[in-house]
Amino acid sequence: IIAHDQTSRTGIDRRDGFVNQIKAKYPDINIVDIQYGGGDHLKSTDLAKAIMQAHPDLKGFFGTNEGSAVGVINAVTEMKAEGKITVIGYDSGKAQIDAIKSGLMAG
């Protein structure tokens, strides 16, 4: 998970909602890390790349806001992991919509 922060209501609710649903409905999925990029796509890119390097078998990312999701998209592209890592995230900026249309982002 790349989250925008750990103090705002949206940051807390989106992170916890995702974590709780994965634990309840998909117990075989392990969340390997939760990092906070402040909604900054550059910082989120670096964090996502570090997670990818630490966990080479990683299957997916969840970005809790636009900056987080765009950072993940950038990381997946830079690490040439398109088609290997599923990306989902909140919000609907142009970069996210384009990534969904191209198949880089699942939703």
PDB file of C-alpha atoms in Angstrom, residues 3-4 20 22 24 43 50 54 67 87 93 95:
ATOM      1  CA  ALA A   3      -0.881   5.865   1.214  1.00  0.00           C
ATOM      2  CA  HIS A   4      -1.001   9.635   1.198  1.00  0.00           C
ATOM      3  CA  ASN A  20      -9.659  -4.890   6.654  1.00  0.00           C
ATOM      4  CA  ILE A  22      -8.181  -7.994   2.338  1.00  0.00           C
ATOM      5  CA  ALA A  24     -11.590 -10.571   5.850  1.00  0.00           C
ATOM      6  CA  LYS A  43       8.040  10.289  -3.357  1.00  0.00           C
ATOM      7  CA  ALA A  50      11.741   0.215  -2.931  1.00  0.00           C
ATOM      8  CA  ALA A  54      12.364  -5.723  -1.436  1.00  0.00           C
ATOM      9  CA  GLY A  67      -0.573  11.154  -6.104  1.00  0.00           C
ATOM     10  CA  VAL A  87      -2.413  -1.473  -9.688  1.00  0.00           C
ATOM     11  CA  GLY A  93      -7.039  12.142 -12.495  1.00  0.00           C
ATOM     12  CA  ALA A  95      -2.933  10.024 -15.567  1.00  0.00           C
TER      13      ALA A  95
END
